[in-house]
Coordinates of C-alpha atoms and ligand atoms in Angstrom, one line a residue:
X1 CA 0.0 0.0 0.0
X2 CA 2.7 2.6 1.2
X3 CA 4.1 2.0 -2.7
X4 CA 1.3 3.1 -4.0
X5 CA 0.8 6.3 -2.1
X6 CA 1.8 9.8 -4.3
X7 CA 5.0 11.6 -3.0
X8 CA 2.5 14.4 -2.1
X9 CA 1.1 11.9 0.8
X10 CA 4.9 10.7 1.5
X11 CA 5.7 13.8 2.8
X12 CA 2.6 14.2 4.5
X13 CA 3.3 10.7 6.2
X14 CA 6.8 12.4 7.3
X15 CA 5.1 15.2 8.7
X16 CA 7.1 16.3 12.2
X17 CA 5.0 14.9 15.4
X18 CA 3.2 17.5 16.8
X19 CA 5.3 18.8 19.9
X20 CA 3.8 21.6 21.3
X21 CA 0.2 22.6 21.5
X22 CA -1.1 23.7 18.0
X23 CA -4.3 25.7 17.5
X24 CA -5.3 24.4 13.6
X25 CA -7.5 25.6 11.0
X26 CA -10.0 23.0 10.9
X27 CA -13.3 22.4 8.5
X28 CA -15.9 20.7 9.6
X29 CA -18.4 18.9 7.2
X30 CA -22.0 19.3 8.3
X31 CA -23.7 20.2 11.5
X32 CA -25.8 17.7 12.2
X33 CA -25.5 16.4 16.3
X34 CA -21.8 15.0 15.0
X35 CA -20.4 18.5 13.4
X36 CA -22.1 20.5 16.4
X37 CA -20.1 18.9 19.2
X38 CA -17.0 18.6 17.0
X39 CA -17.1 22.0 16.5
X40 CA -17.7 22.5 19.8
X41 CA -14.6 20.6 21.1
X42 CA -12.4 21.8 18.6
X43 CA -13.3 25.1 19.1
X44 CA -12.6 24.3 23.2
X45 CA -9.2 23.3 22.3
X46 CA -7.9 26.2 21.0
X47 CA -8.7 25.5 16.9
X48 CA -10.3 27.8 14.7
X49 CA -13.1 26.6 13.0
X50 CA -15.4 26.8 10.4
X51 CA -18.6 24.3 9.6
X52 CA -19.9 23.7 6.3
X53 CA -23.6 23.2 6.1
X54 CA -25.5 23.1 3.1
X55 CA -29.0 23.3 5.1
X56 CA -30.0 26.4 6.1
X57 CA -30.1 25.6 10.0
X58 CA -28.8 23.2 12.4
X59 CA -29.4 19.8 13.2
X60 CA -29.0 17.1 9.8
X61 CA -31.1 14.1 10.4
X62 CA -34.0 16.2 12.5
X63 CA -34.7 18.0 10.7
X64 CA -38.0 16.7 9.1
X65 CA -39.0 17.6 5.2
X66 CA -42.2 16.8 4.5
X67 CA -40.8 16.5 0.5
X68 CA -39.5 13.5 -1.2
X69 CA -36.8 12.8 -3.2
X70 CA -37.7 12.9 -7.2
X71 CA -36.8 9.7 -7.4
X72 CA -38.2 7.7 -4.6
X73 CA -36.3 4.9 -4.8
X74 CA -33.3 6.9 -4.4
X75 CA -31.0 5.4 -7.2
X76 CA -30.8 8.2 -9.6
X77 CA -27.3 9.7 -9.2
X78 CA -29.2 13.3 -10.6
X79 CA -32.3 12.9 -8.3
X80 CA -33.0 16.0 -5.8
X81 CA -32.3 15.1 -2.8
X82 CA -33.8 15.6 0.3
X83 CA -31.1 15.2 3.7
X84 CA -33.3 13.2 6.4
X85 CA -34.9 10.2 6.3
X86 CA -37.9 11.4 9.4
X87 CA -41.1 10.0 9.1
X88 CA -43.8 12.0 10.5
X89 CA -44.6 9.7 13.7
X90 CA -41.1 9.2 14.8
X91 CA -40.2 8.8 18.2
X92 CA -37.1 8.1 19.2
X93 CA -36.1 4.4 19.9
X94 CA -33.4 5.5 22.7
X95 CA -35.2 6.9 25.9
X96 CA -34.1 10.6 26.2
X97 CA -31.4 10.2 29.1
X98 CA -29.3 8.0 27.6
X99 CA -29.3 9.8 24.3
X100 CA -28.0 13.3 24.9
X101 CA -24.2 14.3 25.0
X102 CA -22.8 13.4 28.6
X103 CA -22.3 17.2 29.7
X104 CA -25.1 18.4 28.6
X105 CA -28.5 15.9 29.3
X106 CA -31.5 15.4 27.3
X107 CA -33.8 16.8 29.7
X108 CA -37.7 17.7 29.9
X109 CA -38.0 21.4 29.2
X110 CA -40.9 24.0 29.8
X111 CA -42.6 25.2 26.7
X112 CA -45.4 24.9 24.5
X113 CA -43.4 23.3 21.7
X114 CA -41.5 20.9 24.2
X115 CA -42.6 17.2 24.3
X116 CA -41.9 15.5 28.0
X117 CA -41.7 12.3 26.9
X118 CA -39.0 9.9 27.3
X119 CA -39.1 8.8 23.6
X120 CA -40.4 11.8 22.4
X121 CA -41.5 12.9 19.2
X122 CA -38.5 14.4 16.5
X123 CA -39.2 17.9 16.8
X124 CA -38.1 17.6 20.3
X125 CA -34.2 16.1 19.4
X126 CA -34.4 19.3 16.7
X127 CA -35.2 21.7 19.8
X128 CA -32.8 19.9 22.0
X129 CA -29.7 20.1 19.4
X130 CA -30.9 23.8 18.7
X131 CA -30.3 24.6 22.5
X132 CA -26.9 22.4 22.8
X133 CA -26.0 25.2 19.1
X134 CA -26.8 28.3 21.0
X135 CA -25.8 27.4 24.5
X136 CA -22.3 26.7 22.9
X137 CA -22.6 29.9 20.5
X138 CA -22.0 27.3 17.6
X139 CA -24.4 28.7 15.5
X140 CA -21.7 31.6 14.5
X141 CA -19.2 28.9 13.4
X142 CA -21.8 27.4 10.5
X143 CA -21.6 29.1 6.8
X144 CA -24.9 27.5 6.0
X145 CA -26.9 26.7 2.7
X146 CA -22.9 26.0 1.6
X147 CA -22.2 22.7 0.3
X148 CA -18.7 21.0 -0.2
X149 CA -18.1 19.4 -3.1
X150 CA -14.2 18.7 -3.1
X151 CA -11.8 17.7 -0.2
X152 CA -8.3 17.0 -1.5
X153 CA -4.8 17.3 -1.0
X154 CA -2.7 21.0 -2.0
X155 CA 0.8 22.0 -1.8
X156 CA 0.8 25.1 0.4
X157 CA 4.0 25.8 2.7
X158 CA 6.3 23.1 3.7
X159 CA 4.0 20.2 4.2
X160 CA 0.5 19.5 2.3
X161 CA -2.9 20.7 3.5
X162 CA -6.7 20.3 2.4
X163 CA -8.4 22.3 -0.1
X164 CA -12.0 22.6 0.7
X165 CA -14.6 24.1 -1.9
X166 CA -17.3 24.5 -1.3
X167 CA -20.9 26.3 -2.9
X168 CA -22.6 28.7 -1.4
X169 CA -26.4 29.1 -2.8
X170 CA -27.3 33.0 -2.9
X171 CA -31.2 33.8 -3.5
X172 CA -32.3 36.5 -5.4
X173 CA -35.9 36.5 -6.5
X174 CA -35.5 35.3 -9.8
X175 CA -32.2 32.8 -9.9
X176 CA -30.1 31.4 -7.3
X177 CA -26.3 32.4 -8.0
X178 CA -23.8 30.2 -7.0
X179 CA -20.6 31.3 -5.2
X180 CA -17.3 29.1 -5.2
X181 CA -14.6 29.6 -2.5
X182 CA -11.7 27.2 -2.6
X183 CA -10.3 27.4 1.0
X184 CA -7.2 25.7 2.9
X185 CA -7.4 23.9 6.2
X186 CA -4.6 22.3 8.4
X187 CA -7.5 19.4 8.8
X188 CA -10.4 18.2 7.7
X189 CA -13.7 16.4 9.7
X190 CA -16.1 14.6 8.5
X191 CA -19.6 14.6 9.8
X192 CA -22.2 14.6 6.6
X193 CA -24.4 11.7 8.2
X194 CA -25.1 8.2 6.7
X195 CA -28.6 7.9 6.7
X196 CA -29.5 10.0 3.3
X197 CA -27.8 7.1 0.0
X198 CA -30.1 4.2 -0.2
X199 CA -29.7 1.0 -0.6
X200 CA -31.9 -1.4 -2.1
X201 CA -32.7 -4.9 -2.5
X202 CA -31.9 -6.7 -5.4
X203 CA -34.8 -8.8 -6.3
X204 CA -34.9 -10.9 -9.5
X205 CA -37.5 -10.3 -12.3
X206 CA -38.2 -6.8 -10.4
X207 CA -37.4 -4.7 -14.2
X208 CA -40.9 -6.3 -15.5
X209 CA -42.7 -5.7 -12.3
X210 CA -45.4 -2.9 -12.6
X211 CA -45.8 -1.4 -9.4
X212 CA -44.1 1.3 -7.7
X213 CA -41.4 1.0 -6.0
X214 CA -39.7 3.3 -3.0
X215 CA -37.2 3.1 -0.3
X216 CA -38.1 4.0 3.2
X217 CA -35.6 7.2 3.1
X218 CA -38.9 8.9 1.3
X219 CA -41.6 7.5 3.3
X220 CA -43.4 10.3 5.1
X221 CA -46.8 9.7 6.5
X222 CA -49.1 6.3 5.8
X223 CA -52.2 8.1 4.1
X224 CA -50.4 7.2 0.3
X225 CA -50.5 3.5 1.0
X226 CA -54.7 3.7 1.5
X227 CA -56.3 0.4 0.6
X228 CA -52.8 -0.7 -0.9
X229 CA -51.4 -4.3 -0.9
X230 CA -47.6 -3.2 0.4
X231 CA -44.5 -5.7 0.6
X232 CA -42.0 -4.1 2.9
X233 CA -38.7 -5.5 3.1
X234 CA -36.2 -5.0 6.1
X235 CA -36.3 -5.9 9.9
X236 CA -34.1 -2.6 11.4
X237 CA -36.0 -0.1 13.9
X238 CA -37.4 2.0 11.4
X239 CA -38.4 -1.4 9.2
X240 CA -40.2 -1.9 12.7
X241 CA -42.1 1.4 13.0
X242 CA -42.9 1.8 9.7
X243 CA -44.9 -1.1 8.8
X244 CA -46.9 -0.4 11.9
X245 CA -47.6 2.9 10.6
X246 CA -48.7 1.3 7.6
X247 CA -51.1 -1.5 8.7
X248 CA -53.3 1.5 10.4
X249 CA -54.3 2.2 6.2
X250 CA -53.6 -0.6 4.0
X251 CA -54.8 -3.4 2.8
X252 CA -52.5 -5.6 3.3
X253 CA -48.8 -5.8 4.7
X254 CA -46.3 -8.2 3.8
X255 CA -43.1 -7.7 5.5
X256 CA -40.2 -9.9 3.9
X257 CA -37.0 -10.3 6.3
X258 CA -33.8 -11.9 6.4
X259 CA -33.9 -12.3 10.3
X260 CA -37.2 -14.3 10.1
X261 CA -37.6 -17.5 11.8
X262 CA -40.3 -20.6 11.3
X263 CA -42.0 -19.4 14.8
X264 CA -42.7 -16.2 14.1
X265 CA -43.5 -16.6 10.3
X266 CA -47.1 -15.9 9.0
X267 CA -49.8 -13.8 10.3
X268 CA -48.3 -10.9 13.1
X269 CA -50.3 -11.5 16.7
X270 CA -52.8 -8.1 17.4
X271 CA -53.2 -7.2 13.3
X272 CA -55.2 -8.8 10.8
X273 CA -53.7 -7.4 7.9
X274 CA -49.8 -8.1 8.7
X275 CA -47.6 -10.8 7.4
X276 CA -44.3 -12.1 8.3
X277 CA -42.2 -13.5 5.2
X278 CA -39.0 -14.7 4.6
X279 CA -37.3 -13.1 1.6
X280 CA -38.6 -11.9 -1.5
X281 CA -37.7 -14.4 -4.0
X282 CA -38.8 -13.1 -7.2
X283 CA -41.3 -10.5 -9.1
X284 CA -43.3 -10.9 -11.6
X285 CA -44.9 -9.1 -14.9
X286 CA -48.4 -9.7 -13.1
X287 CA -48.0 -7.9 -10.3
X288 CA -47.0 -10.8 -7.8
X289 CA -44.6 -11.1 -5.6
X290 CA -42.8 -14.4 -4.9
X291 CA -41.6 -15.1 -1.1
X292 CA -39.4 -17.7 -0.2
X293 CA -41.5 -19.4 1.7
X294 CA -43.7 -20.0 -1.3
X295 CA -46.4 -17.5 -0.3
X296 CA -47.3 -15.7 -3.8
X297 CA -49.2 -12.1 -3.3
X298 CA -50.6 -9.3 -5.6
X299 CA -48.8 -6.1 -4.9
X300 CA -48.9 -2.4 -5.6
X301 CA -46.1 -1.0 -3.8
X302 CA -42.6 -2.7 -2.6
X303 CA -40.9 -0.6 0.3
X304 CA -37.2 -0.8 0.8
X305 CA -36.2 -0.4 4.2
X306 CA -32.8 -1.9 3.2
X307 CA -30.8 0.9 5.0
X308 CA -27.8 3.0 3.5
X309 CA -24.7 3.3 2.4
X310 CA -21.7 5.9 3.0
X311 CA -21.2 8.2 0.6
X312 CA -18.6 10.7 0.1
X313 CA -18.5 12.8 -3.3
X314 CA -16.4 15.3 -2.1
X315 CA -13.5 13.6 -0.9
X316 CA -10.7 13.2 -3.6
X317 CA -8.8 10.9 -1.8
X318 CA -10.8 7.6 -3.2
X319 CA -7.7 5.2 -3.7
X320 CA -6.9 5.8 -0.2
X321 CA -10.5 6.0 2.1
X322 CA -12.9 3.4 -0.2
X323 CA -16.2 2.4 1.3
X324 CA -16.1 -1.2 -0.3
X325 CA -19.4 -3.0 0.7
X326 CA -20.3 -0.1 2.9
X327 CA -16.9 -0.9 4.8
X328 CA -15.4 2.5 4.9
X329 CA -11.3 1.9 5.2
X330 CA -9.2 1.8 6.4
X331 CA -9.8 3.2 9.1
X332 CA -8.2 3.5 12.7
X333 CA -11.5 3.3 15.5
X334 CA -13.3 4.1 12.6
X335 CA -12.2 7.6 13.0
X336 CA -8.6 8.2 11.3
X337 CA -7.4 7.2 8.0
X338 CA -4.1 5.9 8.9
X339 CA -2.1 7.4 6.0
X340 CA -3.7 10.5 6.8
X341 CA -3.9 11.2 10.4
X342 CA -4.6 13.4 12.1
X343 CA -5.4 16.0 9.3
X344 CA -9.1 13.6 8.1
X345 CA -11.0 12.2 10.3
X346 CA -14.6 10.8 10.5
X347 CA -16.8 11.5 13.3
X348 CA -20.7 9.0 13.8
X349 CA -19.6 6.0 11.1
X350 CA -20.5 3.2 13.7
X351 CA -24.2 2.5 13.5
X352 CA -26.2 0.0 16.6
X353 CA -25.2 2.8 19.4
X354 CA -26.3 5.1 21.4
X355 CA -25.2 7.8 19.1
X356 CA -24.5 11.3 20.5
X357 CA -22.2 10.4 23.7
X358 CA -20.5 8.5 20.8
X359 CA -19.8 11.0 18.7
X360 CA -19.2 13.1 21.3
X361 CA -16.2 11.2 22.4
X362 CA -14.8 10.7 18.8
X363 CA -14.3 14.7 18.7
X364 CA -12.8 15.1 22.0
X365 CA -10.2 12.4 20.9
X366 CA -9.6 14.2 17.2
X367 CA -9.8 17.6 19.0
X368 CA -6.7 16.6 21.5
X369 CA -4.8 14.8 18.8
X370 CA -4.5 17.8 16.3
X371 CA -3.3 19.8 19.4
X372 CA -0.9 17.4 20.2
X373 CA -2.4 17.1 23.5
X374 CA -3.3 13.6 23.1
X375 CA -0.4 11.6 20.8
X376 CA -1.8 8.8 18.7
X377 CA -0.2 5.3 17.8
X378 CA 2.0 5.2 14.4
X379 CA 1.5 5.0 11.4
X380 CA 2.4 1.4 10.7
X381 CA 0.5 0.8 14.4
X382 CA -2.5 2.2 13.5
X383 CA -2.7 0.0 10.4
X384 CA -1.6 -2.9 12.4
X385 CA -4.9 -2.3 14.6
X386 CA -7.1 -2.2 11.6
X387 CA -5.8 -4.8 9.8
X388 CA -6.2 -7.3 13.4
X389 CA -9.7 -5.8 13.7
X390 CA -10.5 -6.9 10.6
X391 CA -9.4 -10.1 10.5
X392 CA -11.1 -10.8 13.5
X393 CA -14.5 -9.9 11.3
X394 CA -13.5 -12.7 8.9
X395 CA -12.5 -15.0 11.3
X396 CA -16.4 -14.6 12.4
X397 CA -17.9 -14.9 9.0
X398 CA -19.0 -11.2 8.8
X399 CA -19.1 -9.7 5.7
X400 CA -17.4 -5.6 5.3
X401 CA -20.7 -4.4 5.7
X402 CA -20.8 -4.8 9.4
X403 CA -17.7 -3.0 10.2
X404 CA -19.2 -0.6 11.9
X405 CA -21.7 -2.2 13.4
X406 CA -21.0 -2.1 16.9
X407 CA -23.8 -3.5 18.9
X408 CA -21.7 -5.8 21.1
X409 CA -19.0 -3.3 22.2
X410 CA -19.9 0.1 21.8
X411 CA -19.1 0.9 25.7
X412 CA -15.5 -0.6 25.4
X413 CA -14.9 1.5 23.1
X414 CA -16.0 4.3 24.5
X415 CA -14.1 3.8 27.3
X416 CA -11.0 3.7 24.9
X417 CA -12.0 6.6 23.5
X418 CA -12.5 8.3 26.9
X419 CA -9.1 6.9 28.5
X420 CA -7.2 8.8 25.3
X421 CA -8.9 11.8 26.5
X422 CA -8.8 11.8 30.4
X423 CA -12.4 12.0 30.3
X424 CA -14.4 9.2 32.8
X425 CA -16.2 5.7 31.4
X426 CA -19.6 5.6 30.5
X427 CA -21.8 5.9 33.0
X428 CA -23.3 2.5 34.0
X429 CA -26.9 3.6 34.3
X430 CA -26.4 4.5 30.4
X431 CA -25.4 0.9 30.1
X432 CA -27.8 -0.7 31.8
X433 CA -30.5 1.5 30.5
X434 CA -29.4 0.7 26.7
X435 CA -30.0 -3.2 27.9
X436 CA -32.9 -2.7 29.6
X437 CA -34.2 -0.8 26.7
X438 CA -33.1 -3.1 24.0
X439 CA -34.8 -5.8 25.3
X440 CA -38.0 -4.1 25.9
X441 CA -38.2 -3.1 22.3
X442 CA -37.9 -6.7 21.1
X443 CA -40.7 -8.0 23.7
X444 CA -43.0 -5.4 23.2
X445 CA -42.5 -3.5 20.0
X446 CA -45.9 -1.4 20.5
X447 CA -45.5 0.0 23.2
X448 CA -41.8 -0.1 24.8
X449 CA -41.7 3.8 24.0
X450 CA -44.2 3.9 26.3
X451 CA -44.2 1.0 29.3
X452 CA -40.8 0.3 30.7
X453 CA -39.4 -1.4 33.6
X454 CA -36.3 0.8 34.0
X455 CA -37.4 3.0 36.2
X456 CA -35.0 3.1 38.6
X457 CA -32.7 3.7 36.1
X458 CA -34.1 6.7 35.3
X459 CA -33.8 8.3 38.8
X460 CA -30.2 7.5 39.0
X461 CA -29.4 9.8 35.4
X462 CA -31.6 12.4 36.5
X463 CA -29.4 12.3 39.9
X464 CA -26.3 12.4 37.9
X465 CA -27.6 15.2 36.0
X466 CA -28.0 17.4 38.7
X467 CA -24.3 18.6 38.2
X468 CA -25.0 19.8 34.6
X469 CA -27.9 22.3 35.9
X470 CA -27.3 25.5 35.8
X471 CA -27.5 25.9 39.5
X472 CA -26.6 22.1 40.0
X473 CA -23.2 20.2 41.3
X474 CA -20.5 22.7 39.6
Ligands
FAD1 C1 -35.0 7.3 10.8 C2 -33.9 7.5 11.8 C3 -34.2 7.5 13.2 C4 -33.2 7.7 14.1 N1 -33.5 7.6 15.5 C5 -32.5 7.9 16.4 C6 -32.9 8.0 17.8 O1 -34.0 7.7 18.2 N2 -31.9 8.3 18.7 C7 -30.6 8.6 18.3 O2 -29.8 8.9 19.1 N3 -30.3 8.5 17.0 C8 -31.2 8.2 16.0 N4 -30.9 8.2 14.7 C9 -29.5 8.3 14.3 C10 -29.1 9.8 13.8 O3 -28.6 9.6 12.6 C11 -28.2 10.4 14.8 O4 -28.9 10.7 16.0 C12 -27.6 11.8 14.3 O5 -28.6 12.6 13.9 C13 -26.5 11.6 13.3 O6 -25.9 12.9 13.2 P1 -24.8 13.2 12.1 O7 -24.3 14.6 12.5 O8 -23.8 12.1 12.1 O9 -25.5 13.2 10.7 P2 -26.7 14.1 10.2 O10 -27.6 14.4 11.2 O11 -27.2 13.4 9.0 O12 -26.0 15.5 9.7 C14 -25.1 15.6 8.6 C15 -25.2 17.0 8.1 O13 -24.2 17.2 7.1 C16 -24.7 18.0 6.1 N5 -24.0 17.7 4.8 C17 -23.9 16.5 4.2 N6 -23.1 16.6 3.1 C18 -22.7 17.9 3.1 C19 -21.8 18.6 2.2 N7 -21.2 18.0 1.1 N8 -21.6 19.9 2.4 C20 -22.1 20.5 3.5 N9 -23.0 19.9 4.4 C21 -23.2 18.6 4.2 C22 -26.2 17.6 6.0 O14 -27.0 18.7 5.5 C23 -26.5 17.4 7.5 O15 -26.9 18.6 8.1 C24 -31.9 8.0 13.7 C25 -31.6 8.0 12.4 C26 -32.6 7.8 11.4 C27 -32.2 7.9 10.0
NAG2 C1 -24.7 -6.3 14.5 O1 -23.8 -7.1 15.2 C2 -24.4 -7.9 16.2 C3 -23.4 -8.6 17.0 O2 -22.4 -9.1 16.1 C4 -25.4 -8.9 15.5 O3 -26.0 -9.7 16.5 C5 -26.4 -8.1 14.7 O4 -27.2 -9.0 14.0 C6 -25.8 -7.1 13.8 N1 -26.8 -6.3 13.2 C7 -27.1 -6.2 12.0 C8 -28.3 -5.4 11.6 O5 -26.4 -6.6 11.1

């Protein structure tokens, strides 16, 4: 690999160790709940930043848009596309106290807008991650409705930096005029979400099918699938949710899952118009649909809720960071490219976690390392780790696409993270409650946002939260 890499990134490689605390110019991409506390900790370690956003407020993924895409199924490379994947009922599937950043808590607020709940609706996360943006001052730190559409490597001084431009959108009444800036940064982060490039199932005879087809990125509200026969394929949360949603209007739902076993196969217990199949196996010119297990149904619409897949136009760097079956490498605790660290980093790949502490983490690690405050393995160490990491997924028979799944370790490494940083462990009522949680959701998929038996988990947060008030602990 180190053979193939241009003398440009050779030099960059060779760059001195950082001895002394740095202040850097840093760009952040985005500023969804990943580029807000980036921003935020960079900005506390002494860096000067700016945030690229090509929305024209804060918050990414909540920020609901009652449009679609203009092509639904989200392959067309051309389509208009629409950030967040919100559907108008979402709650959250993480109870509120275990979902916020560690310093500042999720909390019930006053207001008329606020929602007390402990899964609340979306608006609420919106409301919550526009307090965390002005409590901070962040806001000032975003250019927004600017877009960046190339990262890549320039000769500027004695070692290399990133070029950023980026495409900021200026409204007049007639026209929108475009304004390019090409910019250079000691560093570059990452944070432009993965929940917004769909993937979809391949299913076999599906180009002669006749109905319509869509992927659960541009499913809304349930009215459009009135009195329709729907196959839905997927098993995630949303997969979950959204074919509940569903069965309140249509005919019929026929849910087609990878996960499915012979027990719970056939007719779903409290609905009458709810199936449970095994895979799709083929489509047909008729209209039907062909499941594995040999049921055969009439359908009008097929809904994807297959997931998605990273995607990074901008950055110029492709022979070096690939995502390869959604595997985005290589990459050192999914954060740094090894070639390239510090100066790129990536902050919320991993997906089965409790997301904001997460992320939260990741920037306090990236902050301290472009300081110098925190030093970080090798070069050849850091590719050592990955490549062990890695072969640990084969040895288990996972494919590249779960790389950054991280449902069975999530709090070790956030501990990591957190020992790099001098910060404390997870909390342990965050553990427990993620447990405790998870296993409600399976038993009782109605209604775990609003039955639980955690209870007494929920005092012990609010206790610990006390020292984040204003007038609390500190
Ligand atoms: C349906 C759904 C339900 C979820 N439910 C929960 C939940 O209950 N609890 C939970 O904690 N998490 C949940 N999540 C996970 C959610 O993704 C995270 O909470 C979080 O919002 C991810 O933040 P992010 O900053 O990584 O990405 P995003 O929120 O997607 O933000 C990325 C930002 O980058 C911007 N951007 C992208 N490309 C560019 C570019 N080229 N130039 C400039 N700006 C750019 C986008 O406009 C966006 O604002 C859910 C996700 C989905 C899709
Ligand atoms: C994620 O990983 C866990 C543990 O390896 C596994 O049980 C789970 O099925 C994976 N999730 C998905 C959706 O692939």
């Amino acid at each position: 690999m180190a053979s193939r890499m241009p003398p440009t990134l050779q030099r960059l490689a060779m760059a001195p160790v950082i001895t002394s605390l740095s202040s850097r110019k840093v760009a952040v991409i985005g500023a969804g709940a990943a580029g807000l506390v980036a921003a935020r900790e960079l900005r506390r370690e002494g860096h000067k930043v700016v945030v690229f956003e090509r929305d024209d407020k804060v918050g990414g993924t909540w920020i609901y848009s009652p449009n679609v895409e203009s092509d639904q199924l989200g392959l067309d490379p051309s389509r208009t596309i629409v950030h967040s994947s919100l559907y108008d009922s979402l709650r959250t599937n993480l109870p509120r106290e275990s979902m916020g950043f560690r310093d500042y808590p999720f909390v019930v607020k006053d207001g008329k807008e606020r929602d007390p709940r402990r899964f609340p609706g979306h608006p609420e996360v919106l409301l919550y991650l526009d307090d965390f943006a002005r409590d901070f001052e962040l806001t000032e730190l975003v250019r927004f409705g600017t877009e960046v559409f190339h990262v890549g490597l320039v000769e500027e001084g004695k070692w290399p930096k990133w070029v950023v431009k980026s495409r900021r959108r200026i409204r007049n009444d007639q026209e929108s005029i475009p304004i390019d800036l090409d910019e250079v940064f000691d560093g570059v982060v990452v944070c432009n979400g993965h929940y917004t490039e769909p993937r979809v199932a391949e299913i076999p005879g599906i180009d002669a099918w006749p109905g319509k087809q869509m992927h659960s990125h541009n499913y809304r509200i349930p009215e459009l699938f009135q009195d329709k026969v729907v196959a839905l394929i997927g098993s995630s949360a949303s997969a979950v949710d959204i074919s509940r949603d569903i069965a309140r209007v249509a005919k019929e739902v026929h849910i087609a899952s990878r996960s499915v076993t012979d027990g719970t196969m056939g007719k779903q217990p409290g609905y009458n118009n709810m199936w449970l199949h095994s895979m799709i196996e083929s489509a047909h010119e008729d209209g039907t649909v062909i499941f594995q297990d040999g049921s055969s149904v009439l359908v009008d619409v097929i809904l994807h809720c297959t997931g998605y897949t990273y995607h990074f136009p901008f950055l110029k760097t492709n022979d070096i960071v690939t995502v390869d079956d959604n595997r985005v490498g290589p990459l050192y605790k999914h954060v740094f490219p090894p070639f390239f660290a510090p100066w790129i980093s990536f902050i919320g790949l991993t997906w089965k976690v409790i997301p904001f502490p997460m992320f939260e983490l990741q920037s306090k690690w990236v902050a301290g390392v472009l300081s110098g405050r925190i030093a970080l393995q090798s070069q050849d160490e850091m590719l050592e780790d990955v490549k062990a990491f890695y072969s640990t997924l084969d040895a288990d028979g996972l494919p590249k696409r779960y790389t950054h799944n991280m449902s069975d370790y999530q709090f070790e490494y956030n501990d990591w993270l957190a020992a790099q940083c001098g910060c404390p462990p997870s909390e342990e009522w965050r553990k427990k409650m993620y447990y405790a949680t998870g296993k409600n959701r399976v038993a009782r998929p109605e209604t775990y946002r609003d039955e639980w038996e955690d209870q007494h988990l929920v005092l012990q947060a609010q206790e610990d939260f006390i020292q984040y008030s204003p007038n609390g602990g500190r």
